[in-house]
Coordinates of C-alpha atoms in Angstrom, one line a residue:
X1 CA 0.0 0.0 0.0
X2 CA 1.4 3.5 -0.8
X3 CA 0.8 6.7 1.0
X4 CA 1.4 10.2 -0.3
X5 CA 2.9 12.3 2.4
X6 CA 4.4 15.7 3.0
X7 CA 4.4 17.0 -0.6
X8 CA 5.6 20.5 -1.3
X9 CA 3.1 23.2 -2.0
X10 CA 3.3 26.7 -3.5
X11 CA 4.6 29.3 -1.1
X12 CA 6.7 32.4 -0.8
X13 CA 10.3 31.6 -1.7
X14 CA 13.5 31.9 0.1
X15 CA 16.3 33.4 -2.0
X16 CA 19.5 31.9 -3.3
X17 CA 21.7 34.8 -2.1
X18 CA 24.5 33.0 -0.3
X19 CA 27.8 32.7 -2.2
X20 CA 30.3 29.9 -1.9
X21 CA 32.6 31.9 0.4
X22 CA 29.7 32.7 2.7
X23 CA 28.5 29.1 2.8
X24 CA 32.0 27.9 3.8
X25 CA 32.1 30.5 6.6
X26 CA 28.6 29.4 7.7
X27 CA 30.1 25.9 8.3
X28 CA 33.1 27.3 10.1
X29 CA 31.0 29.6 12.2
X30 CA 28.8 26.7 13.3
X31 CA 31.7 24.9 14.8
X32 CA 34.4 27.3 15.8
X33 CA 32.4 29.1 18.5
X34 CA 31.4 28.6 22.2
X35 CA 32.0 24.9 22.0
X36 CA 35.7 25.5 21.3
X37 CA 36.3 28.7 23.2
X38 CA 34.3 27.8 26.4
X39 CA 33.2 24.1 26.0
X40 CA 36.8 22.8 26.0
X41 CA 37.2 24.3 29.5
X42 CA 34.3 22.3 30.8
X43 CA 35.5 19.2 29.0
X44 CA 39.0 19.6 30.5
X45 CA 37.6 20.0 34.0
X46 CA 35.4 16.9 33.7
X47 CA 37.5 14.5 31.8
X48 CA 41.1 15.6 31.8
X49 CA 43.5 16.3 28.9
X50 CA 43.7 12.8 27.4
X51 CA 39.9 12.3 27.5
X52 CA 39.4 15.6 25.7
X53 CA 41.9 14.9 23.0
X54 CA 40.6 11.3 22.3
X55 CA 36.9 12.2 22.5
X56 CA 37.2 15.3 20.3
X57 CA 39.2 13.3 17.7
X58 CA 36.7 10.4 17.6
X59 CA 33.7 12.7 17.3
X60 CA 35.5 14.7 14.7
X61 CA 36.0 11.7 12.5
X62 CA 32.4 10.6 12.9
X63 CA 31.2 14.0 12.0
X64 CA 33.4 14.2 8.9
X65 CA 31.9 10.9 7.6
X66 CA 28.5 12.3 8.4
X67 CA 29.2 15.5 6.5
X68 CA 30.2 13.4 3.4
X69 CA 27.0 11.5 3.6
X70 CA 25.0 14.7 3.8
X71 CA 27.0 16.2 1.0
X72 CA 25.8 13.5 -1.4
X73 CA 22.2 14.3 -0.7
X74 CA 22.5 18.1 -0.4
X75 CA 24.3 18.2 -3.7
X76 CA 21.7 16.1 -5.5
X77 CA 18.7 17.8 -3.8
X78 CA 19.7 21.3 -2.5
X79 CA 16.6 22.4 -0.7
X80 CA 15.4 24.1 2.4
X81 CA 14.9 21.7 5.2
X82 CA 18.0 19.6 4.4
X83 CA 18.5 16.3 6.4
X84 CA 15.2 16.7 8.1
X85 CA 13.6 16.6 4.6
X86 CA 15.8 13.7 3.4
X87 CA 14.9 11.7 6.5
X88 CA 11.2 12.3 5.7
X89 CA 11.6 11.3 2.0
X90 CA 13.9 8.3 2.3
X91 CA 13.3 6.9 5.8
X92 CA 10.0 7.8 7.5
X93 CA 7.7 10.8 7.4
X94 CA 6.8 10.3 11.1
X95 CA 10.4 10.2 12.1
X96 CA 11.2 13.2 9.9
X97 CA 8.4 15.1 11.6
X98 CA 9.9 14.3 15.1
X99 CA 13.4 15.0 13.9
X100 CA 12.5 18.4 12.4
X101 CA 10.9 19.7 15.5
X102 CA 13.7 18.3 17.6
X103 CA 16.3 20.1 15.5
X104 CA 14.3 23.3 15.5
X105 CA 14.3 23.2 19.3
X106 CA 18.0 22.4 19.2
X107 CA 18.7 25.6 17.3
X108 CA 16.4 27.7 19.4
X109 CA 18.0 26.4 22.6
X110 CA 21.4 27.0 21.0
X111 CA 20.6 30.7 20.8
X112 CA 19.8 30.7 24.5
X113 CA 23.0 28.8 25.2
X114 CA 25.1 31.3 23.3
X115 CA 23.5 34.2 25.1
X116 CA 24.1 32.5 28.4
X117 CA 27.7 32.0 27.3
X118 CA 28.0 35.7 26.7
X119 CA 27.2 36.3 30.4
X120 CA 30.0 33.8 31.3
X121 CA 32.5 35.6 29.1
X122 CA 31.5 39.0 30.5
X123 CA 32.3 37.8 34.0
X124 CA 36.0 38.2 33.1
X125 CA 35.5 41.9 33.5
X126 CA 32.5 42.4 35.7
X127 CA 29.6 40.6 37.4
X128 CA 27.2 43.6 37.1
X129 CA 23.9 42.5 35.6
X130 CA 25.4 40.2 32.9
X131 CA 21.9 39.6 31.5
X132 CA 22.1 43.1 29.9
X133 CA 24.7 42.0 27.3
X134 CA 22.4 39.0 26.5
X135 CA 19.5 41.4 25.8
X136 CA 21.6 43.7 23.6
X137 CA 22.9 40.7 21.6
X138 CA 19.4 39.3 21.3
X139 CA 18.1 42.5 19.8
X140 CA 21.0 42.8 17.4
X141 CA 20.7 39.2 16.1
X142 CA 17.0 39.5 15.5
X143 CA 17.5 42.7 13.6
X144 CA 20.3 41.3 11.4
X145 CA 18.3 38.2 10.5
X146 CA 15.2 40.2 9.8
X147 CA 16.9 42.4 7.1
X148 CA 18.1 40.0 4.4
X149 CA 19.9 36.7 4.0
X150 CA 22.9 38.6 2.6
X151 CA 23.1 40.6 5.9
X152 CA 23.3 37.3 7.7
X153 CA 25.9 35.9 5.3
X154 CA 28.2 39.0 5.5
X155 CA 28.1 39.1 9.3
X156 CA 29.0 35.5 9.5
X157 CA 31.8 35.9 6.9
X158 CA 33.6 38.6 8.8
X159 CA 33.0 37.2 12.3
X160 CA 34.2 33.8 11.2
X161 CA 37.3 35.3 9.6
X162 CA 38.1 37.0 12.9
X163 CA 37.7 33.7 14.7
X164 CA 39.9 31.8 12.3
X165 CA 42.7 34.3 12.6
X166 CA 42.4 34.2 16.4
X167 CA 42.6 30.4 16.5
X168 CA 45.8 30.6 14.3
X169 CA 47.3 33.2 16.6
X170 CA 46.3 31.0 19.6
X171 CA 48.1 28.0 18.2
X172 CA 51.3 30.0 17.7
X173 CA 51.1 31.5 21.2
X174 CA 50.2 28.1 22.7
X175 CA 53.3 26.5 21.2
X176 CA 55.5 29.4 22.6
X177 CA 53.9 29.2 26.1
X178 CA 54.5 25.5 26.2
X179 CA 58.1 25.9 25.1
X180 CA 58.9 28.3 27.9
X181 CA 57.7 31.8 26.8
X182 CA 55.5 32.2 29.8
X183 CA 55.4 34.2 33.1
X184 CA 57.2 31.3 34.9
X185 CA 59.9 31.0 32.2
X186 CA 59.7 27.2 32.3
X187 CA 59.1 24.5 29.7
X188 CA 55.6 23.1 30.5
X189 CA 55.7 20.2 28.1
X190 CA 53.4 17.3 29.3
X191 CA 53.7 18.2 33.0
X192 CA 50.0 19.0 33.2
X193 CA 49.3 15.4 32.1
X194 CA 51.2 14.1 35.2
X195 CA 49.5 16.1 37.9
X196 CA 47.1 14.3 40.3
X197 CA 44.0 13.0 38.6
X198 CA 45.3 13.5 35.1
X199 CA 45.4 12.6 32.3
X200 CA 42.0 10.8 32.7
X201 CA 39.8 12.7 35.2
X202 CA 36.8 11.0 36.7
X203 CA 37.5 7.5 35.3
X204 CA 35.2 6.1 32.6
X205 CA 32.3 8.4 33.6
X206 CA 34.5 11.5 33.1
X207 CA 35.7 10.2 29.7
X208 CA 32.2 9.4 28.5
X209 CA 30.8 12.7 29.6
X210 CA 33.2 14.6 27.3
X211 CA 31.5 13.1 24.3
X212 CA 28.4 15.2 24.7
X213 CA 30.5 18.4 25.1
X214 CA 32.5 17.4 22.0
X215 CA 29.2 16.9 20.1
X216 CA 28.0 20.3 21.3
X217 CA 31.3 21.8 19.9
X218 CA 31.1 20.1 16.5
X219 CA 27.4 20.8 16.1
X220 CA 26.6 23.1 13.2
X221 CA 28.4 21.3 10.4
X222 CA 25.1 19.6 9.4
X223 CA 23.6 23.1 8.8
X224 CA 25.5 23.1 5.5
X225 CA 22.5 21.3 4.1
X226 CA 20.1 23.8 5.7
X227 CA 21.9 26.6 3.8
X228 CA 21.7 24.6 0.5
X229 CA 18.3 26.0 -0.2
X230 CA 19.7 29.5 -0.4
X231 CA 23.1 28.7 -2.0
X232 CA 24.0 29.7 -5.5
X233 CA 24.9 26.8 -7.9
X234 CA 24.7 24.2 -5.1
X235 CA 25.8 21.2 -7.2
X236 CA 29.2 22.9 -7.8
X237 CA 29.6 24.8 -4.5
X238 CA 28.4 22.2 -2.0
X239 CA 31.0 19.5 -2.9
X240 CA 33.8 22.1 -2.5
X241 CA 32.5 23.1 0.9
X242 CA 32.0 19.5 2.0
X243 CA 35.4 18.3 0.9
X244 CA 37.5 21.2 2.4
X245 CA 35.8 23.0 5.2
X246 CA 35.6 20.2 7.8
X247 CA 39.3 19.3 7.4
X248 CA 40.1 22.9 8.3
X249 CA 37.9 22.8 11.3
X250 CA 39.3 19.4 12.4
X251 CA 42.8 20.8 12.1
X252 CA 41.9 23.8 14.2
X253 CA 40.2 21.8 16.9
X254 CA 42.8 19.0 17.3
X255 CA 45.7 21.4 17.5
X256 CA 43.9 23.8 19.8
X257 CA 42.7 21.1 22.2
X258 CA 46.2 19.5 22.3
X259 CA 47.7 22.9 23.3
X260 CA 44.9 23.5 25.8
X261 CA 45.5 20.1 27.5
X262 CA 49.3 20.8 27.6
X263 CA 49.2 24.3 28.9
X264 CA 46.1 24.4 31.2
X265 CA 45.8 22.1 34.3
X266 CA 42.5 20.4 34.6
X267 CA 42.0 21.7 38.1
X268 CA 42.6 25.4 37.2
X269 CA 40.5 27.6 39.6
X270 CA 37.1 28.5 38.1
X271 CA 37.7 26.5 34.9
X272 CA 34.2 25.2 35.2
X273 CA 31.7 25.3 38.1
X274 CA 28.2 26.2 38.9
X275 CA 28.5 30.0 38.6
X276 CA 31.2 30.5 36.0
X277 CA 33.3 29.0 33.2
X278 CA 36.7 30.4 32.1
X279 CA 37.9 30.1 28.6
X280 CA 41.2 28.1 28.3
X281 CA 42.1 30.5 25.4
X282 CA 42.1 33.4 27.8
X283 CA 44.1 31.4 30.4
X284 CA 46.8 30.7 27.9
X285 CA 47.2 34.3 26.9
X286 CA 47.4 35.1 30.7
X287 CA 50.3 32.6 30.9
X288 CA 52.0 34.4 28.1
X289 CA 52.2 37.4 30.5
X290 CA 49.9 39.9 28.7
X291 CA 46.7 40.9 30.4
X292 CA 45.9 43.1 27.5
X293 CA 46.1 40.2 25.1
X294 CA 44.0 38.1 27.4
X295 CA 41.3 40.9 27.4
X296 CA 41.5 41.0 23.6
X297 CA 41.1 37.3 23.5
X298 CA 38.0 37.5 25.7
X299 CA 36.6 40.2 23.4
X300 CA 37.1 37.8 20.4
X301 CA 35.3 35.1 22.3
X302 CA 32.5 37.4 23.0
X303 CA 32.3 38.1 19.2
X304 CA 32.3 34.3 18.6
X305 CA 29.3 34.0 20.9
X306 CA 27.5 36.6 18.7
X307 CA 28.5 34.6 15.6
X308 CA 27.3 31.3 17.0
X309 CA 24.0 32.8 18.1
X310 CA 23.6 34.4 14.6
X311 CA 24.2 31.0 13.0
X312 CA 21.8 29.1 15.3
X313 CA 19.0 31.7 14.8
X314 CA 19.3 31.5 11.0
X315 CA 19.3 27.7 10.9
X316 CA 16.4 27.4 13.4
X317 CA 14.3 29.9 11.4
X318 CA 14.8 28.0 8.1
X319 CA 14.0 24.6 9.8
X320 CA 10.6 26.0 11.1
X321 CA 10.0 27.6 7.7
X322 CA 10.6 24.2 6.0
X323 CA 8.1 22.5 8.4
X324 CA 5.4 25.0 7.5
X325 CA 5.5 24.6 3.7
X326 CA 4.8 20.9 3.5
X327 CA 1.5 19.2 2.8
X328 CA 0.2 18.0 5.1
X329 CA 1.6 20.8 7.2
X330 CA 4.1 20.0 10.0
X331 CA 3.8 23.5 11.4
X332 CA 1.2 26.3 11.2
X333 CA 1.1 27.9 7.7
X334 CA 1.8 31.3 9.2
X335 CA 5.4 30.4 9.5
X336 CA 5.7 30.0 5.7
X337 CA 5.2 33.7 5.1
X338 CA 8.2 35.6 4.0
X339 CA 8.9 39.3 3.6
X340 CA 9.6 41.0 0.3
X341 CA 13.3 40.3 0.9
X342 CA 12.7 36.5 1.3
X343 CA 13.0 36.5 5.1
X344 CA 10.5 34.2 7.0
X345 CA 9.7 36.7 9.8
X346 CA 7.1 34.7 11.8
X347 CA 9.5 31.7 12.0
X348 CA 12.2 34.2 13.1
X349 CA 10.1 35.6 15.8
X350 CA 9.1 32.2 17.4
X351 CA 12.7 30.9 17.2
X352 CA 14.2 33.9 18.8
X353 CA 11.6 34.0 21.6
X354 CA 12.8 30.6 23.0
X355 CA 16.2 32.3 23.7
X356 CA 14.5 33.9 26.7
X357 CA 15.7 30.8 28.6
X358 CA 19.0 32.6 29.0
X359 CA 17.5 35.0 31.5
X360 CA 16.9 32.1 33.9
X361 CA 20.5 32.5 35.0
X362 CA 19.4 34.9 37.7
X363 CA 17.8 31.9 39.5
X364 CA 20.1 29.0 38.5
X365 CA 23.6 30.4 37.8
X366 CA 25.2 30.9 34.5
X367 CA 27.6 28.1 34.7
X368 CA 25.0 25.5 35.7
X369 CA 22.4 26.6 33.1
X370 CA 25.0 26.7 30.4
X371 CA 26.0 23.1 31.2
X372 CA 22.5 21.8 31.0
X373 CA 21.8 23.6 27.7
X374 CA 25.1 22.3 26.4
X375 CA 24.0 18.7 27.2
X376 CA 20.6 19.2 25.5
X377 CA 22.1 20.7 22.4
X378 CA 24.9 18.1 22.2
X379 CA 22.5 15.2 22.3
X380 CA 20.3 16.9 19.7
X381 CA 23.3 17.2 17.4
X382 CA 24.0 13.5 17.8
X383 CA 20.4 12.7 16.9
X384 CA 20.8 14.8 13.8
X385 CA 23.9 12.9 12.8
X386 CA 22.3 9.6 13.4
X387 CA 19.4 10.6 11.3
X388 CA 21.7 11.7 8.4
X389 CA 23.1 8.2 8.6
X390 CA 19.6 6.6 8.4
X391 CA 18.6 8.9 5.5
X392 CA 21.8 8.2 3.6
X393 CA 21.4 4.4 4.0
X394 CA 17.9 4.6 2.5
X395 CA 18.9 7.1 -0.2
X396 CA 21.8 4.9 -1.3
X397 CA 19.7 1.8 -1.2
X398 CA 17.0 3.5 -3.3
X399 CA 19.5 4.6 -5.9
X400 CA 21.0 1.1 -6.3
X401 CA 17.6 -0.7 -6.2
X402 CA 16.1 1.5 -8.8
X403 CA 19.0 0.9 -11.2
X404 CA 20.3 4.5 -11.5
X405 CA 24.0 4.6 -12.4
X406 CA 26.3 6.0 -9.7
X407 CA 27.8 8.3 -12.4
X408 CA 24.5 10.4 -12.3
X409 CA 25.3 11.4 -8.7
X410 CA 26.6 15.0 -8.7
X411 CA 28.8 14.2 -5.7
X412 CA 29.8 10.8 -4.4
X413 CA 32.0 10.0 -1.4
X414 CA 33.2 6.7 -2.9
X415 CA 35.4 5.7 0.0
X416 CA 32.5 5.6 2.4
X417 CA 30.6 3.0 0.3
X418 CA 29.0 0.9 1.6
X419 CA 30.0 1.2 5.3
X420 CA 29.5 4.9 5.9
X421 CA 25.8 5.1 6.9
X422 CA 26.1 2.0 9.2
X423 CA 29.2 3.3 10.8
X424 CA 27.6 6.7 11.6
X425 CA 24.3 5.1 12.9
X426 CA 26.1 2.6 15.2
X427 CA 28.8 4.9 16.6
X428 CA 26.4 7.8 17.3
X429 CA 23.8 5.5 18.9
X430 CA 26.6 4.2 21.2
X431 CA 27.6 7.7 22.2
X432 CA 24.1 8.7 23.0
X433 CA 23.7 5.7 25.4
X434 CA 27.1 5.8 27.2
X435 CA 27.7 9.6 27.6
X436 CA 25.3 9.9 30.5
X437 CA 27.2 7.3 32.5
X438 CA 28.3 9.8 35.1
X439 CA 24.7 10.9 35.8
X440 CA 23.9 7.3 37.0
X441 CA 27.1 6.0 38.4
X442 CA 28.3 6.3 41.2
X443 CA 25.4 8.5 42.2
X444 CA 22.2 9.2 40.3
X445 CA 21.6 12.8 39.4
X446 CA 18.1 13.4 38.2
X447 CA 18.8 16.8 36.6
X448 CA 21.9 15.6 34.7
X449 CA 20.1 12.5 33.6
X450 CA 17.2 14.5 32.2
X451 CA 19.6 16.8 30.3
X452 CA 21.3 13.8 28.7
X453 CA 18.2 11.8 27.8
X454 CA 15.1 14.0 27.7
X455 CA 15.1 14.3 23.9
X456 CA 14.7 10.5 23.4
X457 CA 11.2 10.1 24.9
X458 CA 10.2 13.4 23.3
X459 CA 11.2 12.1 19.9
X460 CA 9.2 8.9 20.5
X461 CA 6.1 10.8 21.6
X462 CA 6.2 13.1 18.5
X463 CA 6.8 10.1 16.2
X464 CA 3.6 8.4 17.4
X465 CA 1.7 11.6 17.5
X466 CA 2.4 12.1 13.8
X467 CA 1.3 8.5 13.0
X468 CA -1.9 8.8 15.0
X469 CA -2.9 12.1 13.4
X470 CA -2.1 11.2 9.8
X471 CA -3.5 7.7 9.4
X472 CA -4.9 8.7 6.0
X473 CA -3.1 10.9 3.5
X474 CA -4.2 12.2 0.2
X475 CA -2.3 12.5 -3.0
X476 CA -1.2 16.0 -3.8
X477 CA 0.0 17.4 -7.2
X478 CA 3.8 18.1 -7.1
X479 CA 3.8 20.2 -10.2
X480 CA 4.3 23.4 -8.1
X481 CA 7.5 22.1 -6.6
X482 CA 10.7 24.0 -7.3
X483 CA 14.3 24.0 -6.2
X484 CA 13.4 26.4 -3.4
X485 CA 10.8 24.1 -1.8
X486 CA 11.7 21.7 1.0
X487 CA 12.5 18.2 -0.1
X488 CA 9.4 16.5 1.4
X489 CA 8.4 14.8 -1.8
X490 CA 6.3 11.8 -2.6
X491 CA 7.0 9.1 -0.1
X492 CA 5.9 5.5 -0.7
X493 CA 5.3 3.7 2.6
X494 CA 6.0 0.0 2.5
X495 CA 3.4 -1.0 5.1
X496 CA 0.4 0.6 6.7
X497 CA 1.2 -0.7 10.2
X498 CA 0.2 1.6 13.0
X499 CA 3.7 1.6 14.5
X500 CA 5.7 2.8 11.5
X501 CA 5.5 4.4 8.0
X502 CA 8.9 3.3 6.6
X503 CA 9.4 4.5 3.0
X504 CA 9.6 1.9 0.2
X505 CA 13.0 2.3 -1.4
X506 CA 11.9 0.6 -4.6
X507 CA 9.3 3.2 -5.5
X508 CA 10.4 6.5 -3.9
X509 CA 10.8 9.2 -6.6
X510 CA 14.5 10.0 -7.1
X511 CA 13.9 12.6 -9.8
X512 CA 11.8 15.2 -7.9
X513 CA 13.8 18.2 -6.8
X514 CA 17.0 17.3 -8.5
X515 CA 18.7 20.6 -9.2
X516 CA 20.2 21.7 -12.5
X517 CA 22.8 24.5 -12.6
X518 CA 21.7 27.7 -14.2
X519 CA 25.0 29.4 -14.8
X520 CA 28.6 29.1 -13.7
X521 CA 29.6 30.4 -10.3
X522 CA 31.4 33.7 -10.2
X523 CA 34.5 31.9 -8.8
X524 CA 34.7 29.8 -12.0
X525 CA 35.1 32.7 -14.3
X526 CA 37.6 34.7 -12.3
X527 CA 41.2 34.9 -13.4
X528 CA 43.6 32.5 -11.7
X529 CA 44.6 33.8 -8.3
X530 CA 48.2 34.1 -7.1
X531 CA 49.6 31.5 -4.8
X532 CA 49.7 34.1 -1.9
X533 CA 46.0 35.0 -2.5
X534 CA 45.0 31.3 -2.7
X535 CA 46.8 30.6 0.6
X536 CA 45.0 33.6 2.3
X537 CA 41.6 32.3 1.0
X538 CA 42.3 28.8 2.4
X539 CA 43.0 30.2 5.9
X540 CA 40.3 32.9 5.9

C-alpha cells in the first residue's frame, strides 16, 4: 500500500543569495564558537587532557563521515529543510516530523545557550547585571536576521574570519607558552598530564561525559545542508564546501585542544563550576604574560558567541519555515510567510523567543544553566547525525535498487561506500547511550540524567503523535515544486502498520527536486589567483 505524504506546495520563496565563500564560513561559524572557546574548559575539568583529545578526535572523524553522507544528498537535492527533509523522504515521514521539531528546538536552545555563554564571558571583566549583554545581543541578532539573508551571510563571513585568525594566533602563542615563553619562564611540556587526577579525570564516567560536550562543539556542520536551499549553484559549490571545510575545522580543533591540554591544568580555579566557566584560550594568553592580550582574546570570544547565536538563529528559522511549507503541514502555515526580501519573519520571531531561557541564569547560575543547555544541544546534534546516517542508508539503497547509475550522482564519497551510513548510525547510537554514565554511576543525578536523555522520549512521543494524526493521507500534485521548496516529496510507505511508516526504497521518486545548474559560479570565471592570495583564502 502506498501513502502520499508531505508534498511541497506553493509558497513564498527563500532566495539563493549565499555565495560559496559565505557558505564555507557558515560551516566554520557553526563549529568554531562557544564549543571550542568555552566548552573545552568544561571538558578539560570533567574528563582531563587525554579524554578531551581522544573524544574530540573520535567525534571529529564521525562528523566528517556524516558530512560526506549529507553532501551527497544536499548536492543532489539542495533544498530548504536539508537532512530533516531527506529523512522524511527516504526513511520515515513520522520520524522526519519528530526530527525536524527536535532540530528546530535544538537551534532555538542554542541561541539561549550562546546568550548565556555571553554572560560567562562578560564575568571576566564584571559581574554587574550580565543579562544586559544578552538582551543587547538578542536584539542585534533578531534585527540582522530580519533584514536580508545577505546581511546574515556577510556578518557570518567577517566574524568567522576573525575567529579563524584568532585560532591561528592562539596555536602560535600556545606553542610558545608550552616551550617556555611564559610568566614562569619554564618549559611546560606534558607536565599537566602528570598532575594528580590527570590525564583521565573521573574515570570512565568523566571520559564518556566529554562526548556530549564534543558533540556540542562540533554541532553546526550539518547546517551546510540547511543553507543549500539558499546557496548559488549548489551542485558545484556544495561538494567544494563538504570536501575542504571540515578538514580545516578538524585541524583547528585538534591542535587547539592539544595545546589547551598541555598548557592548562584540569584543576585550574574556576575553569568550570556552577557559577562560571573560564575560557582556556584566555588562560593561555594570561600565561603568556599579557593581560591586554587576554582581554582582547576575551573580546574575540564574545564576538564568537555573537556569531554562534547568529548561526543558530538563522538555521532554526529555516527549519521552522521548512516545516510550514509541506502538505500536510508539519507546522502552522503562518510560518511560511516571507517578507519581500525573502526572510521568514514569523519563523524568526518564534525561534528567537525561545532564547528567553538565557534569563533564567538569575535563578540557576550561568555556569549551571549553560552546562544543562550544552548537554541538550549536544544530544540533539547527535540525533541529527544519526538521522543523516539513516537517510543516507535509505537514499543509497533506493539509488541502487532502482538501477540508477552512480555516475549520475553529482557528488559521491566513494570511499564511504557501503559502510559509511552504518558506521555513523552505530557509533552515534553508542555515544548517546554511554555519555550519561556519570549521571547514573556512582550517584544518580536526576537533573543531569534528564539533560542527557530527555530528547529521546520526546522524539518517541512526537513520532507516534504524527502517526496517529495522519493515518490517512491524500495524494497532492507536485507540479508546483521548485528547487526552493523543502525536499518533502512523494513518499511510498511499504506498510500501513500503525507503528511505522517506513518508506519503500523501490518506489520512492528520485527525480523530484534534482537541481540543475543555471550558470557558472562567479569563482569559476575569475582569473587564476596568485599563490599568496589562494593561501589567504584557504585560511580565511
